[in-house]
mmCIF file of C-alpha atoms in Angstrom:
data_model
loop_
_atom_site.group_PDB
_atom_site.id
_atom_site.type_symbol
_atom_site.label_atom_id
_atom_site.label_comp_id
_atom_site.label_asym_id
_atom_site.label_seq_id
_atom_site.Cartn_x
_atom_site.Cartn_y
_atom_site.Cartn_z
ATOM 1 C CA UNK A 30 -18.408 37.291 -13.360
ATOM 2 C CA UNK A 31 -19.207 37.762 -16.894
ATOM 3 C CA UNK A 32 -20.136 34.837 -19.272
ATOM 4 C CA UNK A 33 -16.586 33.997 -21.018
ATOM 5 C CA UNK A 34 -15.116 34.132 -18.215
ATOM 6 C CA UNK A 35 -17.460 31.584 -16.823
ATOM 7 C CA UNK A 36 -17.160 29.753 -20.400
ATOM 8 C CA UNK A 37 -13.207 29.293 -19.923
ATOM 9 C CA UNK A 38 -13.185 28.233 -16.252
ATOM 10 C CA UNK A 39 -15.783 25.579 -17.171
ATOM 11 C CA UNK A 40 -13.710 24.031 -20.014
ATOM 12 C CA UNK A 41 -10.460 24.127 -18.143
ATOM 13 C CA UNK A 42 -12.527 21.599 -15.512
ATOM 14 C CA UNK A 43 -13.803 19.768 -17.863
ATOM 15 C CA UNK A 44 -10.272 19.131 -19.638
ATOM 16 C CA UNK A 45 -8.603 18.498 -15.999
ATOM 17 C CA UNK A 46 -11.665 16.442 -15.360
ATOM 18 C CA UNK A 47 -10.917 14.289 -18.603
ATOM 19 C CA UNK A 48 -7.294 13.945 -18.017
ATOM 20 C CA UNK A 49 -7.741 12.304 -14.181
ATOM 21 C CA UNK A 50 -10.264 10.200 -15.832
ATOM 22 C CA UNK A 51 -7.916 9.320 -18.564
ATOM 23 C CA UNK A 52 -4.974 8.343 -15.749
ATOM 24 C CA UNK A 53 -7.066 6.531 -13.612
ATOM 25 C CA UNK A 54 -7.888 9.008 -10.366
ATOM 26 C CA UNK A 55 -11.318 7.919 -10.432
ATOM 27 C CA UNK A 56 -10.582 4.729 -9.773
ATOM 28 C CA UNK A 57 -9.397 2.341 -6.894
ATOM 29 C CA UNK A 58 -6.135 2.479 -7.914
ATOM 30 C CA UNK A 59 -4.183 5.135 -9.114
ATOM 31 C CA UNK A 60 -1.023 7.586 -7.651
ATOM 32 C CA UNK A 61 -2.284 9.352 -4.937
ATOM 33 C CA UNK A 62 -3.830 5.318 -3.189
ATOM 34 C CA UNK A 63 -0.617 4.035 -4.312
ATOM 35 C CA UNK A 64 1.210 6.582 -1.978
ATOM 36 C CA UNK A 65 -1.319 6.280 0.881
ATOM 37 C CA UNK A 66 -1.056 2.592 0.587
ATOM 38 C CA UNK A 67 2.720 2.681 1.095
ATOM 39 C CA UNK A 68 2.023 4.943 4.138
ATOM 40 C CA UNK A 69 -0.506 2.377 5.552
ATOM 41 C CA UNK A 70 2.051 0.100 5.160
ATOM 42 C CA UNK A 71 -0.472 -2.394 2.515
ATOM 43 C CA UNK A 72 0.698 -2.210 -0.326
ATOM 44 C CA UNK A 73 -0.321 -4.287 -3.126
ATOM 45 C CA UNK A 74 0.339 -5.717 -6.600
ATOM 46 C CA UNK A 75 -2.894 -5.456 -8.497
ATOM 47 C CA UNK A 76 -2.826 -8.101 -11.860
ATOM 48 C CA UNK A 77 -5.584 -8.357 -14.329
ATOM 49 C CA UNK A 78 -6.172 -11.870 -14.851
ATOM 50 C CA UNK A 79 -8.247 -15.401 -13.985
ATOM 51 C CA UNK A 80 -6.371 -17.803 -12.362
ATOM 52 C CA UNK A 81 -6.751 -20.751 -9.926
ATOM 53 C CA UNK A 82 -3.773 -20.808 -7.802
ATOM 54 C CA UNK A 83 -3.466 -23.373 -5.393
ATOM 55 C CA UNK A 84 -1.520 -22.751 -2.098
ATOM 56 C CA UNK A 85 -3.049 -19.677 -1.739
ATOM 57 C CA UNK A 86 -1.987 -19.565 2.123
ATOM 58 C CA UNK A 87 1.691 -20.490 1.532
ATOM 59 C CA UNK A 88 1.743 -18.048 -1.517
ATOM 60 C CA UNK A 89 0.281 -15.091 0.924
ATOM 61 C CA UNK A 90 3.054 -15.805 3.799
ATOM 62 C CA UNK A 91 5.319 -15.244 1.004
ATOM 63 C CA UNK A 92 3.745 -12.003 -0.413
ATOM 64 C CA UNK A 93 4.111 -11.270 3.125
ATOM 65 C CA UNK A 94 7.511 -11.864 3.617
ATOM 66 C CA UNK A 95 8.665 -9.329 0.571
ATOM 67 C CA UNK A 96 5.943 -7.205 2.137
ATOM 68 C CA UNK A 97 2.801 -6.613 -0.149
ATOM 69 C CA UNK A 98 -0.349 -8.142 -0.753
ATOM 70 C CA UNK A 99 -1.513 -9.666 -4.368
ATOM 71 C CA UNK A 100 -4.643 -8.046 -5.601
ATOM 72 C CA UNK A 101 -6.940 -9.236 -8.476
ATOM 73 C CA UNK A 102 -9.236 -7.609 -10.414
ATOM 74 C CA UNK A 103 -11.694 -8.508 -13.170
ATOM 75 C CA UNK A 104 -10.454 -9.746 -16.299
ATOM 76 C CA UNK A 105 -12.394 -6.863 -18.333
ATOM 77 C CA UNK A 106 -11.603 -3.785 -17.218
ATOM 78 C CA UNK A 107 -11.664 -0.104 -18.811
ATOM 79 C CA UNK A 108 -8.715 1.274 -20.411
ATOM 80 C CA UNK A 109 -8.398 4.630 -18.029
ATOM 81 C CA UNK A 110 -9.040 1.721 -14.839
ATOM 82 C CA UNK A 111 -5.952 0.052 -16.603
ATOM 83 C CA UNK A 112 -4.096 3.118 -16.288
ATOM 84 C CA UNK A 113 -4.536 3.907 -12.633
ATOM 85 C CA UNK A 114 -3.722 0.088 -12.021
ATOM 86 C CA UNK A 115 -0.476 0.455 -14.377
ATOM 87 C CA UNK A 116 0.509 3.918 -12.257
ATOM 88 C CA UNK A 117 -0.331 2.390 -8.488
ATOM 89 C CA UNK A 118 1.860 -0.852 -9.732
ATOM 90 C CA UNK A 119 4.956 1.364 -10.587
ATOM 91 C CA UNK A 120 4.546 3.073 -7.076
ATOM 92 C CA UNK A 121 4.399 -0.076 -5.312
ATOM 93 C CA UNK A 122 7.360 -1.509 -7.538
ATOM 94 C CA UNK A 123 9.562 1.602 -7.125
ATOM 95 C CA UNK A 124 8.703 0.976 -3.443
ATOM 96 C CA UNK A 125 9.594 -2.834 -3.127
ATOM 97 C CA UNK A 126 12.795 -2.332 -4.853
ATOM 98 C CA UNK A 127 14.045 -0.039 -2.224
ATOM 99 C CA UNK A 128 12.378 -2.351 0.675
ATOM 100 C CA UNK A 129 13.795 -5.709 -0.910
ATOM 101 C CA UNK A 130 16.692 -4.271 -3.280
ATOM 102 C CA UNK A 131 17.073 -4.348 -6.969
ATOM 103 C CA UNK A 132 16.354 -8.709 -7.294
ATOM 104 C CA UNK A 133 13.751 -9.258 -4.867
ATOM 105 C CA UNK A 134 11.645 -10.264 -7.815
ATOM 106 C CA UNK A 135 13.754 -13.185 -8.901
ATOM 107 C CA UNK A 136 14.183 -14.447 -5.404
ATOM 108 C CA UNK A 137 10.378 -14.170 -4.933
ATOM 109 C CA UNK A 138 10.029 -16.355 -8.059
ATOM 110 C CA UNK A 139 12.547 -18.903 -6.527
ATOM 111 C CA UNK A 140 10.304 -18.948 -3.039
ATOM 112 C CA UNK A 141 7.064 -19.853 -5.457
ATOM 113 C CA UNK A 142 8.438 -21.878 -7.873
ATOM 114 C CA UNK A 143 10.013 -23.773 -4.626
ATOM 115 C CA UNK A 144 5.959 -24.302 -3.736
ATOM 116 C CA UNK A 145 5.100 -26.167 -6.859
ATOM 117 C CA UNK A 146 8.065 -28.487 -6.658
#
């Protein structure tokens, strides 16, 4: 193989390299996990923030019941990370809607708020 050819077949990997990095498929979450999570049947909602939540058993039954699990991860996290989470959360939304219909969300909020009250 001569050396430009090698040349352009190394910079085409390194600019597909750059642009999985930049959408998150070197991370946890991303697409392709989104899609295999669905298939496992555990999906999840992954959120970026601290909070102390109490009722964490009576909030999980609930995840439960709309059928995902609530996933946090660190508060500081990298910008292509917050990509792949964005991605994976649109899967799993796009999935929920057709497991729960279009206003599962609101009547999830009722079942919580109803915890607090």
């Amino acid at each position: 193989m001569k050396r430009n050819k090698k040349i352009i077949i190394g910079i085409g990997i390194l600019i597909i390299s750059i642009l999985l990095w930049q959408f998150g498929f070197f991370s946890r979450f991303n697409y392709l996990t989104a899609k295999i999570d669905i298939w496992k049947n555990e999906p999840r909602l992954v959120t970026c923030e601290f909070s102390y939540i109490k009722g964490n058993y009576l909030r999980k039954k609930i995840n439960e019941k709309y059928g995902f699990y609530k996933t946090n991860e660190a508060c500081f996290v990298s910008q292509s990370k917050l990509n792949g989470i964005r991605i994976y959360n649109a899967e799993i939304n796009k999935y929920l809607n057709k497991r729960n219909g279009k206003d599962w969300y609101n009547r999830y909020q009722l079942d919580l708020n109803s915890l607090t009250e």
